[in-house]
Amino acid sequence: MEEYHSGDEVAFNPDEASNAVKECIEGVIGGVDYSQNKVNQWTATIVEHSLTQLVKQGKPFKYIVNCAVMQKSGAGLHTANSCYWDTTTDGSCTVRWENRTMYCVVSVFAVAITL
Amino acid sequence: MEDYQTGEETAFVVDEVSTIVKEAVEGAIGENSYQQSRVKQWTNNVVEQCLSQLNKLGKPFKYIVTCIIMQKNGAGLQTACSCFWDNTTDGSCTVRWENKSMYCIVSVFGLAI
């Protein structure tokens, strides 16, 4: 594994991750309505594209990307997460997006790799 | 960091984690009906309970626990996740639970230190 000498490169940047994720969501479901037979494909594409963009940033992290897409029909939805990690190096960011017919919530968790 | 000599203790065991999660969910929301005013407390309880039980296992892992509770109302919900990690040491487990008025989906991710 390469050694990372600069301290700046090894912190998780939630803004950068958040932007990468927003672009992925827009790219996949930007202008479309909720469709039961396509939603499976959408969530898979969103997580894969987001992960690819994050890995391209080249930082020494393991990533977990989680995506939930829910139809707007008046139902209540609540999500929570809890993490046991190193708070100095690890981090997460959550992006909430919606259009007329659905909600999309994407969470990214980044866990530093100790070299 | 300590050195872990035994290979068996350092693997992510899906069944063990799954049991912990089911107990946590049953304990937090087992008999209840969906209530908007309480759902926030329930999701927090589920994730906290899971995390504290996982820590008690004493394995060299960092954990991420996520919980989704959704009212049964006919809406469609789809979730997916993708992970970039070390396949030999890291793992995840997802538990889906439901009762008459709500669905609960809990995912646990374990990343080896």
Short mmCIF file of C-alpha atoms in Angstrom, two decimals:
data_model
loop_
_atom_site.label_atom_id
_atom_site.label_comp_id
_atom_site.label_asym_id
_atom_site.label_seq_id
_atom_site.Cartn_x
_atom_site.Cartn_y
_atom_site.Cartn_z
CA MET A 1 0.00 0.00 0.00
CA GLU A 2 1.20 3.52 -0.66
CA GLU A 3 2.05 5.72 2.26
CA TYR A 4 0.16 8.95 2.63
CA HIS A 5 2.41 11.72 3.89
CA SER A 6 0.12 14.70 3.85
CA GLY A 7 -2.31 15.07 6.75
CA ASP A 8 -4.76 17.02 4.58
CA GLU A 9 -5.50 14.14 2.28
CA VAL A 10 -6.65 11.72 4.93
CA ALA A 11 -9.66 13.47 6.45
CA PHE A 12 -13.13 12.60 5.20
CA ASN A 13 -14.60 15.56 3.33
CA PRO A 14 -18.37 15.34 3.62
CA ASP A 15 -19.02 18.23 1.21
CA GLU A 16 -17.06 16.63 -1.56
CA ALA A 17 -18.80 13.32 -1.00
CA SER A 18 -22.18 15.01 -0.82
CA ASN A 19 -21.65 16.72 -4.18
CA ALA A 20 -20.56 13.51 -5.85
CA VAL A 21 -23.67 11.77 -4.54
CA LYS A 22 -26.07 14.55 -5.59
CA GLU A 23 -24.76 14.39 -9.13
CA CYS A 24 -25.25 10.64 -9.22
CA ILE A 25 -28.83 10.88 -7.98
CA GLU A 26 -29.71 13.59 -10.48
CA GLY A 27 -28.15 11.57 -13.23
CA VAL A 28 -30.18 8.46 -12.46
CA ILE A 29 -33.62 9.66 -11.31
CA GLY A 30 -33.47 13.37 -12.02
CA GLY A 31 -36.53 13.82 -14.18
CA VAL A 32 -38.49 10.59 -13.71
CA ASP A 33 -41.55 9.47 -11.76
CA TYR A 34 -41.59 6.56 -9.31
CA SER A 35 -41.87 3.27 -11.16
CA GLN A 36 -42.05 0.00 -9.26
CA ASN A 37 -40.34 -2.08 -11.90
CA LYS A 38 -37.46 0.32 -12.37
CA VAL A 39 -36.72 1.29 -8.80
CA ASN A 40 -34.59 -1.78 -8.21
CA GLN A 41 -32.29 -0.76 -11.02
CA TRP A 42 -32.19 2.88 -9.91
CA THR A 43 -31.03 2.16 -6.38
CA ALA A 44 -28.36 -0.23 -7.64
CA THR A 45 -27.11 2.32 -10.18
CA ILE A 46 -27.05 5.15 -7.65
CA VAL A 47 -24.96 3.21 -5.15
CA GLU A 48 -22.57 1.91 -7.78
CA HIS A 49 -21.98 5.28 -9.42
CA SER A 50 -21.58 7.02 -6.07
CA LEU A 51 -19.08 4.43 -4.94
CA THR A 52 -17.09 4.73 -8.15
CA GLN A 53 -16.90 8.51 -7.80
CA LEU A 54 -15.80 8.26 -4.19
CA VAL A 55 -13.09 5.73 -4.92
CA LYS A 56 -11.80 7.98 -7.73
CA GLN A 57 -11.02 10.59 -5.10
CA GLY A 58 -8.12 8.32 -4.21
CA LYS A 59 -8.30 8.66 -0.44
CA PRO A 60 -7.36 5.85 1.98
CA PHE A 61 -10.89 4.93 2.99
CA LYS A 62 -13.24 1.98 2.93
CA TYR A 63 -16.71 3.13 1.86
CA ILE A 64 -20.27 2.02 2.45
CA VAL A 65 -22.99 3.68 0.37
CA ASN A 66 -26.61 3.10 1.29
CA CYS A 67 -29.58 4.30 -0.79
CA ALA A 68 -33.32 4.23 -0.03
CA VAL A 69 -35.97 5.29 -2.56
CA MET A 70 -39.53 5.68 -1.34
CA GLN A 71 -42.71 6.47 -3.21
CA LYS A 72 -44.54 9.56 -2.00
CA SER A 73 -47.82 8.28 -0.69
CA GLY A 74 -48.25 9.78 2.74
CA ALA A 75 -46.47 6.99 4.62
CA GLY A 76 -44.08 7.89 7.41
CA LEU A 77 -40.44 6.91 7.07
CA HIS A 78 -37.73 7.31 9.66
CA THR A 79 -34.09 6.31 9.41
CA ALA A 80 -31.30 6.39 12.00
CA ASN A 81 -27.72 5.24 12.11
CA SER A 82 -25.12 4.77 14.78
CA CYS A 83 -21.41 4.20 14.25
CA TYR A 84 -18.63 2.78 16.38
CA TRP A 85 -15.40 4.03 14.84
CA ASP A 86 -12.52 6.43 15.15
CA THR A 87 -14.12 9.86 15.25
CA THR A 88 -10.89 11.63 14.32
CA THR A 89 -10.55 9.95 10.93
CA ASP A 90 -13.90 8.43 9.97
CA GLY A 91 -17.04 10.19 8.86
CA SER A 92 -20.38 10.05 7.12
CA CYS A 93 -22.68 12.20 5.09
CA THR A 94 -26.34 11.85 4.20
CA VAL A 95 -28.02 13.36 1.14
CA ARG A 96 -31.79 13.78 1.02
CA TRP A 97 -33.37 14.38 -2.37
CA GLU A 98 -36.93 14.43 -3.62
CA ASN A 99 -39.05 15.10 -6.63
CA ARG A 100 -42.79 15.06 -7.19
CA THR A 101 -43.26 11.32 -6.78
CA MET A 102 -40.45 9.98 -4.62
CA TYR A 103 -37.89 10.57 -1.90
CA CYS A 104 -34.29 9.40 -2.12
CA VAL A 105 -31.97 9.19 0.88
CA VAL A 106 -28.32 8.26 0.33
CA SER A 107 -25.85 7.75 3.19
CA VAL A 108 -22.11 7.46 2.72
CA PHE A 109 -19.90 6.08 5.49
CA ALA A 110 -16.11 6.38 5.18
CA VAL A 111 -13.83 4.40 7.44
CA ALA A 112 -10.11 5.17 7.36
CA ILE A 113 -7.73 2.41 6.42
CA THR A 114 -4.86 2.20 8.85
CA LEU A 115 -1.69 1.62 6.90
CA MET B 1 -3.06 -2.21 19.05
CA GLU B 2 -3.21 -5.70 20.44
CA ASP B 3 -2.34 -8.58 18.21
CA TYR B 4 -5.18 -11.00 17.66
CA GLN B 5 -3.82 -14.51 17.52
CA THR B 6 -6.93 -16.50 16.75
CA GLY B 7 -8.38 -16.26 13.25
CA GLU B 8 -11.83 -17.43 14.40
CA GLU B 9 -12.47 -14.51 16.67
CA THR B 10 -11.77 -11.93 14.05
CA ALA B 11 -14.30 -12.83 11.40
CA PHE B 12 -17.63 -11.07 10.93
CA VAL B 13 -20.20 -13.71 11.86
CA VAL B 14 -23.48 -12.95 10.14
CA ASP B 15 -25.67 -15.28 12.22
CA GLU B 16 -24.47 -13.91 15.51
CA VAL B 17 -25.04 -10.33 14.38
CA SER B 18 -28.44 -11.19 12.94
CA THR B 19 -29.57 -12.61 16.28
CA ILE B 20 -28.42 -9.50 18.11
CA VAL B 21 -30.32 -7.28 15.70
CA LYS B 22 -33.56 -9.28 15.92
CA GLU B 23 -33.51 -9.10 19.69
CA ALA B 24 -32.86 -5.37 19.63
CA VAL B 25 -35.76 -4.74 17.24
CA GLU B 26 -38.17 -6.95 19.18
CA GLY B 27 -37.17 -5.25 22.39
CA ALA B 28 -37.60 -1.74 21.05
CA ILE B 29 -40.75 -2.01 18.92
CA GLY B 30 -42.00 -5.60 19.24
CA GLU B 31 -45.64 -5.10 20.07
CA ASN B 32 -46.17 -1.48 19.11
CA SER B 33 -48.16 0.12 16.32
CA TYR B 34 -46.63 2.84 14.17
CA GLN B 35 -46.75 6.18 15.95
CA GLN B 36 -45.21 9.25 14.41
CA SER B 37 -44.38 10.79 17.77
CA ARG B 38 -42.44 7.75 18.94
CA VAL B 39 -40.71 6.50 15.84
CA LYS B 40 -37.68 8.72 16.29
CA GLN B 41 -37.11 7.29 19.75
CA TRP B 42 -37.56 3.75 18.41
CA THR B 43 -34.99 4.06 15.65
CA ASN B 44 -32.50 5.54 18.12
CA ASN B 45 -33.15 2.73 20.59
CA VAL B 46 -32.70 0.05 17.96
CA VAL B 47 -29.37 1.36 16.70
CA GLU B 48 -28.00 2.05 20.16
CA GLN B 49 -29.01 -1.34 21.49
CA CYS B 50 -27.49 -3.10 18.46
CA LEU B 51 -24.25 -1.18 18.74
CA SER B 52 -23.79 -1.85 22.44
CA GLN B 53 -24.45 -5.57 21.98
CA LEU B 54 -22.02 -5.71 19.06
CA ASN B 55 -19.31 -4.03 21.11
CA LYS B 56 -19.77 -6.64 23.80
CA LEU B 57 -18.63 -9.27 21.31
CA GLY B 58 -15.18 -7.78 21.77
CA LYS B 59 -14.06 -8.23 18.18
CA PRO B 60 -11.62 -5.87 16.44
CA PHE B 61 -14.22 -4.16 14.24
CA LYS B 62 -15.60 -0.74 13.57
CA TYR B 63 -19.40 -0.92 13.19
CA ILE B 64 -22.06 1.03 11.32
CA VAL B 65 -25.69 0.28 12.15
CA THR B 66 -28.56 1.81 10.16
CA CYS B 67 -32.26 1.41 10.86
CA ILE B 68 -35.26 2.32 8.69
CA ILE B 69 -38.80 2.21 10.02
CA MET B 70 -41.62 2.67 7.55
CA GLN B 71 -45.35 2.83 8.14
CA LYS B 72 -47.38 0.26 6.20
CA ASN B 73 -49.34 2.41 3.86
CA GLY B 74 -49.00 0.83 0.46
CA ALA B 75 -45.97 2.91 -0.51
CA GLY B 76 -43.07 1.23 -2.24
CA LEU B 77 -39.63 1.31 -0.64
CA GLN B 78 -36.41 0.11 -2.19
CA THR B 79 -32.99 0.19 -0.57
CA ALA B 80 -29.58 -0.78 -1.91
CA CYS B 81 -26.05 -0.56 -0.66
CA SER B 82 -22.62 -0.87 -2.17
CA CYS B 83 -19.39 -1.33 -0.24
CA PHE B 84 -15.74 -0.74 -1.01
CA TRP B 85 -13.80 -2.73 1.57
CA ASP B 86 -11.67 -5.78 2.22
CA ASN B 87 -13.74 -8.81 1.25
CA THR B 88 -11.70 -11.20 3.33
CA THR B 89 -12.28 -9.48 6.66
CA ASP B 90 -15.31 -7.18 6.40
CA GLY B 91 -18.98 -8.08 6.23
CA SER B 92 -22.55 -6.95 6.55
CA CYS B 93 -25.91 -8.28 7.59
CA THR B 94 -29.41 -6.95 6.93
CA VAL B 95 -32.46 -7.91 8.95
CA ARG B 96 -36.02 -7.22 7.71
CA TRP B 97 -38.73 -7.26 10.31
CA GLU B 98 -42.40 -6.33 10.20
CA ASN B 99 -45.54 -6.28 12.24
CA LYS B 100 -49.08 -5.27 11.35
CA SER B 101 -48.41 -1.55 11.06
CA MET B 102 -44.77 -1.07 10.10
CA TYR B 103 -41.63 -2.42 8.47
CA CYS B 104 -38.21 -2.22 10.06
CA ILE B 105 -34.97 -2.76 8.13
CA VAL B 106 -31.69 -2.84 10.03
CA SER B 107 -28.27 -3.12 8.36
CA VAL B 108 -25.05 -3.76 10.22
CA PHE B 109 -21.67 -3.26 8.57
CA GLY B 110 -18.52 -4.53 10.27
CA LEU B 111 -15.12 -3.31 9.09
CA ALA B 112 -12.00 -4.94 10.43
CA ILE B 113 -9.52 -2.70 12.15
#
